Amino acid sequence: MNIITKADKKRRRVAAIGMWDGVHRGHRFLIDYLLLEAGNRGLTPAVVTFSDHPKRVVCPEQAPQMLSTLSDRVEALGAAGVVDVIMLTFNERMRRQSARKFLERLKKSFGVDTLVVGYNNRFGHERADGLKEYQAIGKEIGLEIVAAPEYKGIGEESVSSSKIREKLYSGQVEDAARMLGRPYSLRGIVVEGKHLGRTIGFPTANLRSTSGMALIPGSGVYAAFVTTPDGVRRPAVVNIGIRPTVDNSDEAASPELSVEIHIPGFTGYLYDDELLLEFIHRLRDERRFETLDDLRQAISLDVSETLRRLAADIK
């Protein structure tokens, strides 16, 4: 799989445009159609994407937290069958670019002969334009515009990156996984904590996201898998929140959100190492306990429930 960041016309391509954040089921449906068109036309399957979300230029305050890092997004696109990823930088110049200029650039600079347009896909500063307008432009510049069929989603619910974010913010990681086609994952570095978990018999690794733009699911306690530096995928209990039992002082009006991981039976050294978390089930809300002994008992139950729920997937 190739990442293309500058003009490249060595191959003729069929492409689709998008952020592809999360590379969810809807994205993969569109990619499957792209692969079909590529095979029928003898063209190289490619996607056009952006190194950062366009909203960070258009309206930074509304820019979403991302479901996947750039490297994870590219890896998932390659795994889905994409051969070339045309990686563009969205800036003020591109923001003002018309749909015609954008399509001309794809044709002249990147050898795109056919563009597959997904349902409700819009580009160019004339956002009101749609399929018919794009096809008219394409006919004039020699770029065929093909409409992909609409992905019907899962049951009654449509699938989009924004809907997956909503599910994750409310802690519905099982629903998010159904839309993604896999568990939602988060990468992070283990940093120094207060070592309070160790004092009650449940040592924890404090995770700091390796991408400040990555979405952290809503507060609560989760059953998860964590891949440690030795490559082993282990069951874990993850607490996301403000630790109300041990951080109950009034020093901070807005306590910092923490991601704490307890890995049953693991005794290795993890500081400064990167971990990969996969959220499988939400066990309960985060809550304040009256005593540390009450907290200890609750965590013990969380560990038992996690091991029970993940037993079938533990290898």
Tab-separated table of C-alpha atoms in Angstrom:
chain	number	residue	atom	x	y	z
A	1	MET	CA	0.000	0.000	0.000
A	2	ASN	CA	1.419	3.374	-1.043
A	3	ILE	CA	1.023	6.800	0.554
A	4	ILE	CA	1.108	9.550	-2.073
A	5	THR	CA	1.682	13.131	-0.933
A	6	LYS	CA	2.707	14.811	-4.194
A	7	ALA	CA	1.780	14.625	-7.867
A	8	ASP	CA	1.927	11.047	-9.129
A	9	LYS	CA	0.536	9.985	-12.514
A	10	LYS	CA	2.452	6.741	-12.895
A	11	ARG	CA	-0.778	4.786	-12.556
A	12	ARG	CA	-4.346	5.419	-13.629
A	13	ARG	CA	-6.672	5.254	-10.668
A	14	VAL	CA	-10.261	4.965	-9.501
A	15	ALA	CA	-10.661	6.829	-6.214
A	16	ALA	CA	-13.109	7.739	-3.461
A	17	ILE	CA	-12.836	10.769	-1.164
A	18	GLY	CA	-13.266	10.918	2.600
A	19	MET	CA	-11.719	11.267	6.046
A	20	TRP	CA	-12.218	7.523	6.595
A	21	ASP	CA	-12.021	8.062	10.348
A	22	GLY	CA	-12.330	4.685	12.043
A	23	VAL	CA	-12.632	2.871	8.664
A	24	HIS	CA	-16.016	1.589	9.873
A	25	ARG	CA	-18.500	-0.767	8.191
A	26	GLY	CA	-19.911	1.997	5.989
A	27	HIS	CA	-16.427	2.926	4.783
A	28	ARG	CA	-15.583	-0.676	4.014
A	29	PHE	CA	-18.842	-1.072	2.070
A	30	LEU	CA	-17.770	1.877	-0.104
A	31	ILE	CA	-14.236	0.488	-0.460
A	32	ASP	CA	-15.646	-2.876	-1.578
A	33	TYR	CA	-17.580	-1.058	-4.303
A	34	LEU	CA	-14.421	0.866	-5.204
A	35	LEU	CA	-12.521	-2.416	-5.584
A	36	LEU	CA	-15.277	-3.769	-7.828
A	37	GLU	CA	-15.096	-0.704	-10.089
A	38	ALA	CA	-11.289	-0.900	-10.132
A	39	GLY	CA	-11.379	-4.530	-11.244
A	40	ASN	CA	-13.978	-3.858	-13.948
A	41	ARG	CA	-12.018	-0.910	-15.344
A	42	GLY	CA	-8.464	-2.175	-14.916
A	43	LEU	CA	-7.588	0.781	-12.658
A	44	THR	CA	-5.702	1.003	-9.368
A	45	PRO	CA	-8.011	1.385	-6.324
A	46	ALA	CA	-7.167	4.536	-4.355
A	47	VAL	CA	-8.671	6.790	-1.737
A	48	VAL	CA	-8.220	10.515	-1.270
A	49	THR	CA	-7.975	11.678	2.317
A	50	PHE	CA	-6.533	14.420	4.513
A	51	SER	CA	-3.754	14.296	7.076
A	52	ASP	CA	-5.966	16.234	9.501
A	53	HIS	CA	-9.692	16.849	9.757
A	54	PRO	CA	-10.833	19.798	7.563
A	55	LYS	CA	-12.798	21.224	10.488
A	56	ARG	CA	-9.509	22.062	12.195
A	57	VAL	CA	-9.138	24.712	9.499
A	58	VAL	CA	-12.788	25.611	8.885
A	59	CYS	CA	-14.003	25.753	12.504
A	60	PRO	CA	-11.395	24.440	14.985
A	61	GLU	CA	-13.778	24.627	17.942
A	62	GLN	CA	-16.016	22.042	16.227
A	63	ALA	CA	-13.234	19.685	15.138
A	64	PRO	CA	-14.082	16.165	16.343
A	65	GLN	CA	-11.911	13.878	18.398
A	66	MET	CA	-10.681	11.132	16.117
A	67	LEU	CA	-11.575	7.448	16.175
A	68	SER	CA	-8.194	6.441	14.776
A	69	THR	CA	-4.694	7.840	14.480
A	70	LEU	CA	-3.391	8.667	11.027
A	71	SER	CA	-1.149	5.585	10.971
A	72	ASP	CA	-3.989	3.304	12.126
A	73	ARG	CA	-6.301	4.816	9.516
A	74	VAL	CA	-3.802	4.179	6.720
A	75	GLU	CA	-3.154	0.640	7.935
A	76	ALA	CA	-6.895	-0.120	8.006
A	77	LEU	CA	-7.370	1.279	4.497
A	78	GLY	CA	-4.603	-0.978	3.219
A	79	ALA	CA	-6.120	-3.983	4.990
A	80	ALA	CA	-9.452	-3.205	3.290
A	81	GLY	CA	-7.780	-3.520	-0.130
A	82	VAL	CA	-6.828	0.060	-1.017
A	83	VAL	CA	-3.576	0.202	-2.993
A	84	ASP	CA	-2.878	3.967	-3.031
A	85	VAL	CA	-3.723	6.531	-0.341
A	86	ILE	CA	-3.565	10.060	-1.776
A	87	MET	CA	-2.803	12.126	1.330
A	88	LEU	CA	-3.662	15.818	1.000
A	89	THR	CA	-3.166	18.716	3.422
A	90	PHE	CA	-6.354	20.656	3.993
A	91	ASN	CA	-5.465	24.350	4.272
A	92	GLU	CA	-7.039	27.725	3.526
A	93	ARG	CA	-6.164	27.424	-0.145
A	94	MET	CA	-7.950	24.107	-0.438
A	95	ARG	CA	-10.837	25.415	1.626
A	96	ARG	CA	-11.516	28.061	-1.046
A	97	GLN	CA	-11.046	25.638	-3.936
A	98	SER	CA	-14.066	24.911	-6.120
A	99	ALA	CA	-15.251	21.392	-6.835
A	100	ARG	CA	-14.099	21.837	-10.446
A	101	LYS	CA	-10.559	22.800	-9.431
A	102	PHE	CA	-10.420	19.933	-6.975
A	103	LEU	CA	-11.553	17.397	-9.584
A	104	GLU	CA	-9.108	18.833	-12.124
A	105	ARG	CA	-6.305	18.374	-9.609
A	106	LEU	CA	-7.244	14.733	-9.025
A	107	LYS	CA	-7.267	14.120	-12.778
A	108	LYS	CA	-4.106	16.009	-13.735
A	109	SER	CA	-1.908	15.451	-10.685
A	110	PHE	CA	-2.926	12.012	-9.449
A	111	GLY	CA	-4.155	10.150	-12.522
A	112	VAL	CA	-7.722	9.697	-11.260
A	113	ASP	CA	-9.839	8.628	-14.223
A	114	THR	CA	-12.888	7.565	-12.209
A	115	LEU	CA	-14.243	8.910	-8.948
A	116	VAL	CA	-16.644	6.861	-6.825
A	117	VAL	CA	-18.913	9.183	-4.853
A	118	GLY	CA	-20.516	7.834	-1.716
A	119	TYR	CA	-23.979	8.606	-0.440
A	120	ASN	CA	-24.363	12.270	0.564
A	121	ASN	CA	-20.694	12.967	-0.267
A	122	ARG	CA	-19.857	16.660	-0.841
A	123	PHE	CA	-16.612	18.474	-1.607
A	124	GLY	CA	-15.450	21.864	-2.837
A	125	HIS	CA	-16.494	25.162	-1.269
A	126	GLU	CA	-19.862	24.987	-3.087
A	127	ARG	CA	-21.184	22.407	-0.646
A	128	ALA	CA	-24.635	22.560	-2.213
A	129	ASP	CA	-23.335	20.787	-5.312
A	130	GLY	CA	-24.246	17.139	-5.684
A	131	LEU	CA	-23.865	14.131	-7.953
A	132	LYS	CA	-25.352	15.703	-11.101
A	133	GLU	CA	-23.138	18.787	-10.809
A	134	TYR	CA	-20.051	16.633	-10.246
A	135	GLN	CA	-20.914	14.398	-13.199
A	136	ALA	CA	-21.330	17.437	-15.459
A	137	ILE	CA	-17.915	18.749	-14.425
A	138	GLY	CA	-16.385	15.301	-14.811
A	139	LYS	CA	-17.733	14.949	-18.340
A	140	GLU	CA	-16.053	18.219	-19.315
A	141	ILE	CA	-12.636	17.311	-17.875
A	142	GLY	CA	-12.613	13.598	-18.722
A	143	LEU	CA	-13.181	12.211	-15.220
A	144	GLU	CA	-16.061	9.776	-14.830
A	145	ILE	CA	-18.145	10.191	-11.678
A	146	VAL	CA	-19.818	7.003	-10.437
A	147	ALA	CA	-22.398	6.904	-7.638
A	148	ALA	CA	-21.942	4.135	-5.082
A	149	PRO	CA	-25.046	2.472	-3.641
A	150	GLU	CA	-26.135	3.619	-0.201
A	151	TYR	CA	-25.022	1.523	2.752
A	152	LYS	CA	-28.150	0.624	4.692
A	153	GLY	CA	-26.401	0.272	8.023
A	154	ILE	CA	-27.031	-2.180	10.817
A	155	GLY	CA	-30.693	-2.930	11.401
A	156	GLU	CA	-32.566	0.345	11.670
A	157	GLU	CA	-29.466	2.427	12.419
A	158	SER	CA	-27.209	4.118	9.869
A	159	VAL	CA	-23.441	4.075	10.369
A	160	SER	CA	-21.191	7.120	10.431
A	161	SER	CA	-18.107	8.312	12.288
A	162	SER	CA	-20.193	10.920	14.114
A	163	LYS	CA	-22.715	8.300	15.300
A	164	ILE	CA	-19.871	6.107	16.542
A	165	ARG	CA	-18.475	9.072	18.484
A	166	GLU	CA	-21.879	9.599	20.107
A	167	LYS	CA	-21.961	5.954	21.181
A	168	LEU	CA	-18.476	6.150	22.667
A	169	TYR	CA	-19.106	9.407	24.516
A	170	SER	CA	-22.055	7.736	26.241
A	171	GLY	CA	-20.021	4.588	26.988
A	172	GLN	CA	-21.887	2.341	24.552
A	173	VAL	CA	-18.751	0.542	23.401
A	174	GLU	CA	-20.654	-2.579	22.298
A	175	ASP	CA	-22.782	-0.527	19.885
A	176	ALA	CA	-19.693	1.313	18.653
A	177	ALA	CA	-17.967	-2.024	17.990
A	178	ARG	CA	-20.921	-3.225	15.896
A	179	MET	CA	-20.659	-0.093	13.748
A	180	LEU	CA	-16.882	-0.287	13.473
A	181	GLY	CA	-16.842	-4.012	12.823
A	182	ARG	CA	-14.294	-4.415	15.645
A	183	PRO	CA	-13.766	-3.133	19.206
A	184	TYR	CA	-12.916	0.530	19.585
A	185	SER	CA	-9.216	0.882	20.405
A	186	LEU	CA	-7.056	3.545	22.026
A	187	ARG	CA	-3.269	3.797	22.054
A	188	GLY	CA	-1.362	5.456	24.855
A	189	ILE	CA	1.847	5.703	26.853
A	190	VAL	CA	2.029	4.559	30.468
A	191	VAL	CA	2.905	7.508	32.705
A	192	GLU	CA	3.638	7.943	36.399
A	193	GLY	CA	0.583	7.928	38.660
A	194	LYS	CA	-0.064	8.239	42.391
A	195	HIS	CA	0.470	4.496	43.056
A	196	LEU	CA	-2.784	4.367	45.051
A	197	GLY	CA	-4.019	1.249	43.269
A	198	ARG	CA	-1.019	-0.654	44.547
A	199	THR	CA	-1.946	0.164	48.161
A	200	ILE	CA	-5.321	-1.609	47.824
A	201	GLY	CA	-3.971	-4.612	45.932
A	202	PHE	CA	-4.911	-3.553	42.384
A	203	PRO	CA	-1.948	-1.804	40.723
A	204	THR	CA	-2.895	0.281	37.709
A	205	ALA	CA	-1.149	1.687	34.642
A	206	ASN	CA	-2.079	5.300	33.925
A	207	LEU	CA	-2.482	5.841	30.202
A	208	ARG	CA	-1.833	9.064	28.327
A	209	SER	CA	-3.151	9.027	24.774
A	210	THR	CA	-0.414	9.179	22.142
A	211	SER	CA	-2.707	11.438	20.128
A	212	GLY	CA	-4.257	14.430	21.830
A	213	MET	CA	-7.063	14.219	19.251
A	214	ALA	CA	-8.041	10.639	20.115
A	215	LEU	CA	-11.499	10.062	21.552
A	216	ILE	CA	-11.653	8.701	25.105
A	217	PRO	CA	-14.928	6.885	25.854
A	218	GLY	CA	-17.291	8.239	28.494
A	219	SER	CA	-16.619	7.826	32.198
A	220	GLY	CA	-17.148	4.359	33.606
A	221	VAL	CA	-15.568	1.000	34.245
A	222	TYR	CA	-14.903	-1.231	31.248
A	223	ALA	CA	-13.872	-4.787	30.484
A	224	ALA	CA	-11.135	-4.500	27.889
A	225	PHE	CA	-8.202	-6.188	26.255
A	226	VAL	CA	-4.773	-4.591	26.479
A	227	THR	CA	-1.828	-5.533	24.306
A	228	THR	CA	1.364	-5.189	26.339
A	229	PRO	CA	4.844	-4.527	24.869
A	230	ASP	CA	5.557	-8.275	24.758
A	231	GLY	CA	2.752	-8.590	22.188
A	232	VAL	CA	0.410	-10.507	24.496
A	233	ARG	CA	-3.288	-9.536	24.464
A	234	ARG	CA	-4.491	-9.617	28.068
A	235	PRO	CA	-7.840	-8.985	29.805
A	236	ALA	CA	-7.967	-5.731	31.761
A	237	VAL	CA	-10.260	-3.569	33.851
A	238	VAL	CA	-10.240	0.066	32.727
A	239	ASN	CA	-11.516	2.971	34.790
A	240	ILE	CA	-12.172	6.234	32.963
A	241	GLY	CA	-13.079	9.232	35.065
A	242	ILE	CA	-11.995	11.480	37.897
A	243	ARG	CA	-11.368	8.805	40.597
A	244	PRO	CA	-13.891	10.274	43.070
A	245	THR	CA	-12.937	7.960	45.937
A	246	VAL	CA	-9.216	8.800	46.006
A	247	ASP	CA	-9.267	12.247	44.349
A	248	ASN	CA	-12.007	13.870	46.411
A	249	SER	CA	-10.282	17.100	47.360
A	250	ASP	CA	-11.529	20.517	46.351
A	251	GLU	CA	-8.153	21.587	44.957
A	252	ALA	CA	-9.319	21.448	41.350
A	253	ALA	CA	-12.694	22.642	40.148
A	254	SER	CA	-12.374	20.450	37.044
A	255	PRO	CA	-10.384	17.286	37.879
A	256	GLU	CA	-8.408	15.829	34.988
A	257	LEU	CA	-9.925	12.770	33.316
A	258	SER	CA	-7.795	9.676	33.892
A	259	VAL	CA	-7.526	6.328	32.116
A	260	GLU	CA	-6.387	3.661	34.576
A	261	ILE	CA	-5.777	0.038	33.620
A	262	HIS	CA	-5.558	-2.930	35.949
A	263	ILE	CA	-4.203	-6.077	34.290
A	264	PRO	CA	-5.018	-9.110	36.479
A	265	GLY	CA	-1.938	-11.215	37.205
A	266	PHE	CA	0.486	-8.952	35.305
A	267	THR	CA	3.626	-7.860	37.189
A	268	GLY	CA	5.819	-6.442	34.411
A	269	TYR	CA	7.261	-2.931	34.118
A	270	LEU	CA	5.223	-0.691	31.802
A	271	TYR	CA	6.308	2.919	32.377
A	272	ASP	CA	6.968	4.805	29.113
A	273	ASP	CA	5.726	1.840	27.072
A	274	GLU	CA	2.852	2.063	24.583
A	275	LEU	CA	-0.275	-0.004	25.195
A	276	LEU	CA	-3.190	-0.748	22.895
A	277	LEU	CA	-6.591	-0.830	24.597
A	278	GLU	CA	-9.663	-2.515	23.065
A	279	PHE	CA	-12.946	-1.676	24.794
A	280	ILE	CA	-15.255	-4.711	24.923
A	281	HIS	CA	-17.967	-4.132	27.570
A	282	ARG	CA	-19.054	-1.344	29.890
A	283	LEU	CA	-19.413	-2.785	33.378
A	284	ARG	CA	-20.746	0.109	35.447
A	285	ASP	CA	-20.667	3.828	36.156
A	286	GLU	CA	-17.737	5.345	37.967
A	287	ARG	CA	-18.826	6.120	41.526
A	288	ARG	CA	-17.517	7.365	44.833
A	289	PHE	CA	-17.125	4.791	47.611
A	290	GLU	CA	-17.221	5.647	51.284
A	291	THR	CA	-14.077	3.688	52.143
A	292	LEU	CA	-11.076	2.223	50.348
A	293	ASP	CA	-12.258	-1.212	51.453
A	294	ASP	CA	-15.539	-0.636	49.591
A	295	LEU	CA	-13.510	0.390	46.537
A	296	ARG	CA	-11.344	-2.717	46.862
A	297	GLN	CA	-14.393	-4.968	46.941
A	298	ALA	CA	-15.905	-3.225	43.891
A	299	ILE	CA	-12.700	-3.625	41.883
A	300	SER	CA	-12.525	-7.296	42.873
A	301	LEU	CA	-16.015	-7.768	41.449
A	302	ASP	CA	-15.013	-5.826	38.305
A	303	VAL	CA	-12.051	-8.165	37.793
A	304	SER	CA	-14.240	-11.267	38.189
A	305	GLU	CA	-16.848	-9.902	35.799
A	306	THR	CA	-14.184	-8.930	33.247
A	307	LEU	CA	-12.595	-12.377	33.282
A	308	ARG	CA	-16.034	-13.982	32.978
A	309	ARG	CA	-17.121	-11.826	30.042
A	310	LEU	CA	-13.842	-12.123	28.167
A	311	ALA	CA	-13.240	-15.809	28.869
A	312	ALA	CA	-14.294	-16.933	25.403
A	313	ASP	CA	-11.813	-14.571	23.741
A	314	ILE	CA	-8.811	-15.182	26.012
A	315	LYS	CA	-6.194	-17.177	24.161
